[in-house]
PDB file of C-alpha atoms in Angstrom:
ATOM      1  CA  UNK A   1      99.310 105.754  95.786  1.00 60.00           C
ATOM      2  CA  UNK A   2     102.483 106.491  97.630  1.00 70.00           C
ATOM      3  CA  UNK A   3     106.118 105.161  98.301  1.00 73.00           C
ATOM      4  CA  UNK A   4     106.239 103.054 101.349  1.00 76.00           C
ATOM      5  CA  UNK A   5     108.380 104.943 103.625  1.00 77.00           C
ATOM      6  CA  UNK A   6     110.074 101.851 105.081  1.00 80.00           C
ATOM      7  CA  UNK A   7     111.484  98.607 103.549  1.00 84.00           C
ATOM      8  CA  UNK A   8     111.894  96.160 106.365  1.00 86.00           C
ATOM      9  CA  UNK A   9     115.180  93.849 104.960  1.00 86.00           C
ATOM     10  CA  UNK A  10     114.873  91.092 107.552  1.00 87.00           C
ATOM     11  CA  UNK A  11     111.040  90.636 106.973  1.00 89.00           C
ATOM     12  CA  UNK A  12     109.885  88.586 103.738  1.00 91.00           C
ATOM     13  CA  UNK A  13     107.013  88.924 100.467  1.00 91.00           C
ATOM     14  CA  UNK A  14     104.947  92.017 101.393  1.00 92.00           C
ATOM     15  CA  UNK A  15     106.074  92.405 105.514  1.00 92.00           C
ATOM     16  CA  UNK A  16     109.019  93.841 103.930  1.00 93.00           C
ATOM     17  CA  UNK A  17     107.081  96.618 102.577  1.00 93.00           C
ATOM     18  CA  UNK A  18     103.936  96.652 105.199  1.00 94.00           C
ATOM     19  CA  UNK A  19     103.768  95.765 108.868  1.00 94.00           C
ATOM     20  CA  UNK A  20     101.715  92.067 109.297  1.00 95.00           C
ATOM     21  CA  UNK A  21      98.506  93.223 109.794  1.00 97.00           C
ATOM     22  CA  UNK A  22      99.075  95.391 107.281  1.00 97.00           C
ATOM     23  CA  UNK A  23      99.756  93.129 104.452  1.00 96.00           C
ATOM     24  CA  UNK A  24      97.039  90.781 105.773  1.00 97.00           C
ATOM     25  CA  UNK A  25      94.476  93.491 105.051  1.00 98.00           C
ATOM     26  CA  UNK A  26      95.997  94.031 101.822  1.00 97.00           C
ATOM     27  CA  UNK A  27      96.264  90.813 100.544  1.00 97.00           C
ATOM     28  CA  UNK A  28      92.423  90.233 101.419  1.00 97.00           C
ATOM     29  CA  UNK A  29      91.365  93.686  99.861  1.00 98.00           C
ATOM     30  CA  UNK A  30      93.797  92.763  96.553  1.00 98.00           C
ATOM     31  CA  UNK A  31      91.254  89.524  96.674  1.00 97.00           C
ATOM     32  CA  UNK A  32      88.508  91.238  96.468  1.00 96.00           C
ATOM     33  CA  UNK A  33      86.275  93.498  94.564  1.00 91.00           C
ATOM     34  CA  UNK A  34      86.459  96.338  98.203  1.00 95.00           C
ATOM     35  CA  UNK A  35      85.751  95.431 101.875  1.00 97.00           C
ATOM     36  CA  UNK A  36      83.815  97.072 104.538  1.00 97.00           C
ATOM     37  CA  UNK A  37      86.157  97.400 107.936  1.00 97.00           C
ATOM     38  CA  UNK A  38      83.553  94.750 109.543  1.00 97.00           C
ATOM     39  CA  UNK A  39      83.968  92.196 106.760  1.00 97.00           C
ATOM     40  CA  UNK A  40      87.791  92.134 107.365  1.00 98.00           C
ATOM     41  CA  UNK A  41      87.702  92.145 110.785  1.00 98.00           C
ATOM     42  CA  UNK A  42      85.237  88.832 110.462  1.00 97.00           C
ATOM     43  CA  UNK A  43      87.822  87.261 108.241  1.00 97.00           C
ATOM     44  CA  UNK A  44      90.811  88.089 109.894  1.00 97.00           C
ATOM     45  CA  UNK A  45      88.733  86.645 113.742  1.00 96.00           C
ATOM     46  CA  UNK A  46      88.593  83.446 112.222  1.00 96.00           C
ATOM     47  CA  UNK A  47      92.374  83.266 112.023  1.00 94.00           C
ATOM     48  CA  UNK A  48      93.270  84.888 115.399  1.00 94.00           C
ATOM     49  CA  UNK A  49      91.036  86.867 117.755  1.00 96.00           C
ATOM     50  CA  UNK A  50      91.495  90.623 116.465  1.00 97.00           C
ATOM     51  CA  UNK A  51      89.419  93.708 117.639  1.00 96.00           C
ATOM     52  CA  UNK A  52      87.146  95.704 114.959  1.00 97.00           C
ATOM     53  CA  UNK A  53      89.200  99.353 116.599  1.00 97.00           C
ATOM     54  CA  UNK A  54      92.742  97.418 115.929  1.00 97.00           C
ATOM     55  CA  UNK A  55      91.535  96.452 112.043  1.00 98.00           C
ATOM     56  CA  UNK A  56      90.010 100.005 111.864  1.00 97.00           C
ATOM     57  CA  UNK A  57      92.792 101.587 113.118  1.00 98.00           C
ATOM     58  CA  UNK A  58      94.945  99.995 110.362  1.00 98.00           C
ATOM     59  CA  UNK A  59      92.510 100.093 107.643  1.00 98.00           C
ATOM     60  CA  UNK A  60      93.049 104.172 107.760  1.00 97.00           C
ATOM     61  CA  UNK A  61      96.617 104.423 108.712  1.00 96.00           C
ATOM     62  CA  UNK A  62      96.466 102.359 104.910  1.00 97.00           C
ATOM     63  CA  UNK A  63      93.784 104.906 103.507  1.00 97.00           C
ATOM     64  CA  UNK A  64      96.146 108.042 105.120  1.00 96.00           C
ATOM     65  CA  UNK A  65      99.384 106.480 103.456  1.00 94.00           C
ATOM     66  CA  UNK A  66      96.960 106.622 100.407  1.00 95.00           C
ATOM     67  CA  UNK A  67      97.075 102.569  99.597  1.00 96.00           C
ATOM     68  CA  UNK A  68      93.743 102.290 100.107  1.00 97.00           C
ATOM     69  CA  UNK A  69      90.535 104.651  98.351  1.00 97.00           C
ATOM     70  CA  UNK A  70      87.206 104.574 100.261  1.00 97.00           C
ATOM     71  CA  UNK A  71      83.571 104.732  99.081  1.00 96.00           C
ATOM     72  CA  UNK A  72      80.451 105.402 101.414  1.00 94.00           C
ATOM     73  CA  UNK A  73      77.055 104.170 100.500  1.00 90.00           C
ATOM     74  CA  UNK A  74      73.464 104.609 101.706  1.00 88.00           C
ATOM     75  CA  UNK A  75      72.110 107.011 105.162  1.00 89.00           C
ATOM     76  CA  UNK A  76      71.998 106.340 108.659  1.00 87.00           C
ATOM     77  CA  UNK A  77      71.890 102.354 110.019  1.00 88.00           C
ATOM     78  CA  UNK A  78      72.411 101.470 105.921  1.00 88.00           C
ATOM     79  CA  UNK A  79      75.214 103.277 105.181  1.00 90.00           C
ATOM     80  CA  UNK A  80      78.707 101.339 104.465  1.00 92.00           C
ATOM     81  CA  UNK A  81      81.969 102.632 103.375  1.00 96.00           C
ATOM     82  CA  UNK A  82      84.091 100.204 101.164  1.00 97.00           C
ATOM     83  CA  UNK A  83      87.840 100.275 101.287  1.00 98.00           C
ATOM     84  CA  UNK A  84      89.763  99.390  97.983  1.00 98.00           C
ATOM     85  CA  UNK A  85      93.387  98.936  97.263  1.00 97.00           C
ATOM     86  CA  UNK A  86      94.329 101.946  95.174  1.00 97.00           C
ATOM     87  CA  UNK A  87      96.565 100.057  93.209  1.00 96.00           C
ATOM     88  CA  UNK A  88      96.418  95.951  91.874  1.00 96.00           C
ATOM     89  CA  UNK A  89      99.139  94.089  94.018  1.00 97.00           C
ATOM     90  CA  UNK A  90     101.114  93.394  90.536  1.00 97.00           C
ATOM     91  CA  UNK A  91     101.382  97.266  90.382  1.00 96.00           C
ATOM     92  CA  UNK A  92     102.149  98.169  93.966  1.00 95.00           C
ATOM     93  CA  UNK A  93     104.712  95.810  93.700  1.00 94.00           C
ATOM     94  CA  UNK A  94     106.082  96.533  90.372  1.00 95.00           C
ATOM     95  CA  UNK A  95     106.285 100.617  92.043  1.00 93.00           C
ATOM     96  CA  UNK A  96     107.565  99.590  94.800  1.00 92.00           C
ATOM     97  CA  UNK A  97     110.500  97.400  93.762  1.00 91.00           C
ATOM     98  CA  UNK A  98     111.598 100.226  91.207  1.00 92.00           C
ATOM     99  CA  UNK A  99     111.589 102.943  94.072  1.00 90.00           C
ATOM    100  CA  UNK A 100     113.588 100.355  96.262  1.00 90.00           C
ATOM    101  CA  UNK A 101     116.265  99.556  93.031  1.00 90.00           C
ATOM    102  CA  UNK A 102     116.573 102.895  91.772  1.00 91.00           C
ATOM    103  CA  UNK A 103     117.224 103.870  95.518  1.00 89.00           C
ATOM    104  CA  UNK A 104     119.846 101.664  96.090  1.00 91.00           C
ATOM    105  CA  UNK A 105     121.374 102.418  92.735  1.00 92.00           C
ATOM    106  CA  UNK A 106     121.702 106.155  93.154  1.00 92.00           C
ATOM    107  CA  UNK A 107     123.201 105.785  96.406  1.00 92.00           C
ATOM    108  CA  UNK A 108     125.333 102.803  95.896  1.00 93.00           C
ATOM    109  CA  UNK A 109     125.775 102.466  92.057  1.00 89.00           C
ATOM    110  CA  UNK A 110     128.668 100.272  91.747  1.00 90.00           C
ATOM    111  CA  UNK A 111     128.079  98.070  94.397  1.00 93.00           C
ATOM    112  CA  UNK A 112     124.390  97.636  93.809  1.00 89.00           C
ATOM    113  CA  UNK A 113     124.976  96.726  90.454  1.00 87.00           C
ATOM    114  CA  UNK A 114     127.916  94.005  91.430  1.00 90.00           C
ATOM    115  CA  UNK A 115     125.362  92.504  93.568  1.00 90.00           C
ATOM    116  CA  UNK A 116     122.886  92.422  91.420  1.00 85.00           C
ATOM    117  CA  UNK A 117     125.239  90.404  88.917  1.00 86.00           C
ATOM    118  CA  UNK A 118     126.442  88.301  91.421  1.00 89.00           C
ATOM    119  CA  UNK A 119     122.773  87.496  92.442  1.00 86.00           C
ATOM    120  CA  UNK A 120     122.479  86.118  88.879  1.00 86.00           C
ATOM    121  CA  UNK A 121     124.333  82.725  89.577  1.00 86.00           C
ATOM    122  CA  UNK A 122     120.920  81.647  90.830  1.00 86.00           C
ATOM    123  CA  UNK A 123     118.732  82.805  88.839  1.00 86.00           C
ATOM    124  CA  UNK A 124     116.688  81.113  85.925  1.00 89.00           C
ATOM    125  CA  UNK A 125     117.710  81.453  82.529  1.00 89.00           C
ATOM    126  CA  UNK A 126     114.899  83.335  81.613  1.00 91.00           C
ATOM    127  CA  UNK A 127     115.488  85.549  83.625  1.00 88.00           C
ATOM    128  CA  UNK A 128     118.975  85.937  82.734  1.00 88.00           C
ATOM    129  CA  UNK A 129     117.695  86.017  78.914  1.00 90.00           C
ATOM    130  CA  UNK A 130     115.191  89.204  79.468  1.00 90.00           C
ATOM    131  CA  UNK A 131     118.528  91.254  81.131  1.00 87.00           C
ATOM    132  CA  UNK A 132     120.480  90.268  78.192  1.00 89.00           C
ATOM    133  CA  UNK A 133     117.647  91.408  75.685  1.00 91.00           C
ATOM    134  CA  UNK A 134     116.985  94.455  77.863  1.00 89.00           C
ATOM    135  CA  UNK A 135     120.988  95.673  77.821  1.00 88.00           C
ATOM    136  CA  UNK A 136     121.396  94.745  74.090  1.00 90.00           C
ATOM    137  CA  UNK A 137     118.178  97.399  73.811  1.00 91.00           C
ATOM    138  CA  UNK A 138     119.520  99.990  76.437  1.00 88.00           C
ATOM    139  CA  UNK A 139     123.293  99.674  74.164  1.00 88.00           C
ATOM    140  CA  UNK A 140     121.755 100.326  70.848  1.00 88.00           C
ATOM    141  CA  UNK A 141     119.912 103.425  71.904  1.00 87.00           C
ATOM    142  CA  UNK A 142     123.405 104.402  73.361  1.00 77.00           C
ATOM    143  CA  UNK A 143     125.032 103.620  70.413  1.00 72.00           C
ATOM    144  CA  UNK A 144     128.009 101.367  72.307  1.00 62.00           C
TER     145      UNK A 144
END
C-alpha cells in the first residue's frame, strides 16, 4: 500500500487521488470480495464500451503502485488470478488524507492551519466538537 504520488485539486471524491478509470476499478474491487480482470471489464462495458487490454492495462499499473494484491488459481484454461484492493476504501482514504494534511502542514504550517480554521464556518458542529475534544487532549499532554 503506497502514497499516491499525485493529488489532482480540481478533480473531486477519489479522481482527486486516482485517474477515472482508476477509481472506477477501485470502487468496484472495494465492492467486492476480489475481481478477475474479465469480470471488471464486463461491468465496466455495460456502462461505456471499454477494451479488456485498456482495463488490464490499469488493473496492473494499480497492482505496480501496490493498491491492488493478486491471487492466481487453478492450471491451464482454469486458471484465474483475482485482484483485491490492498487496503478497505475507509483506510486508503483515512492514509491518504493524512499524507495530503501532514504535507501541506510541513510545508505551509501557518497558512494551512488558518485555512483549515477558516474552513470551519461550514462545518457541522460535530465536527467542530471532535477538534475541540481532540486539542483539549493534544494541550493536556503538553501541559498548556
Amino acid at each position: 500500500m503506497a502514497n499516491v504520488k499525485k493529488f489532482n485539486m480540481n478533480e473531486e471524491g477519489l479522481n482527486r487521488f486516482f485517474g477515472p478509470l482508476e477509481a472506477k476499478i477501485m470502487n468496484l474491487l472495494w465492492l467486492s470480495e476480489g475481481m478477475s480482470i474479465k469480470d471488471v471489464q464486463s461491468i465496466l462495458n455495460q456502462e461505456s464500451p471499454i477494451s479488456f487490454n485498456a482495463v488490464m492495462t490499469v488493473m496492473n499499473r494499480l497492482l505496480e503502485k501496490e493498491h491492488l494484491s493478486k491471487n492466481t488459481h487453478g492450471k491451464g484454461r482454469s486458471r484465474v488470478t483475482i485482484f483485491k484492493p490492498v487496503q478497505t476504501k475507509e483506510q486508503f482514504l483515512h492514509t491518504q488524507t493524512k499524507a495530503v494534511t501532514q504535507g501541506l502542514i510541513h510545508e505551509f504550517g501557518d497558512l494551512v492551519v488558518g485555512h483549515m480554521i477558516d474552513a470551519l464556518e461550514d462545518a457541522d458542529t460535530e465536527l467542530i466538537n471532535k477538534l475541540s475534544d481532540k486539542l483539549n487532549r493534544l494541550k493536556s499532554r503538553k501541559n498548556i
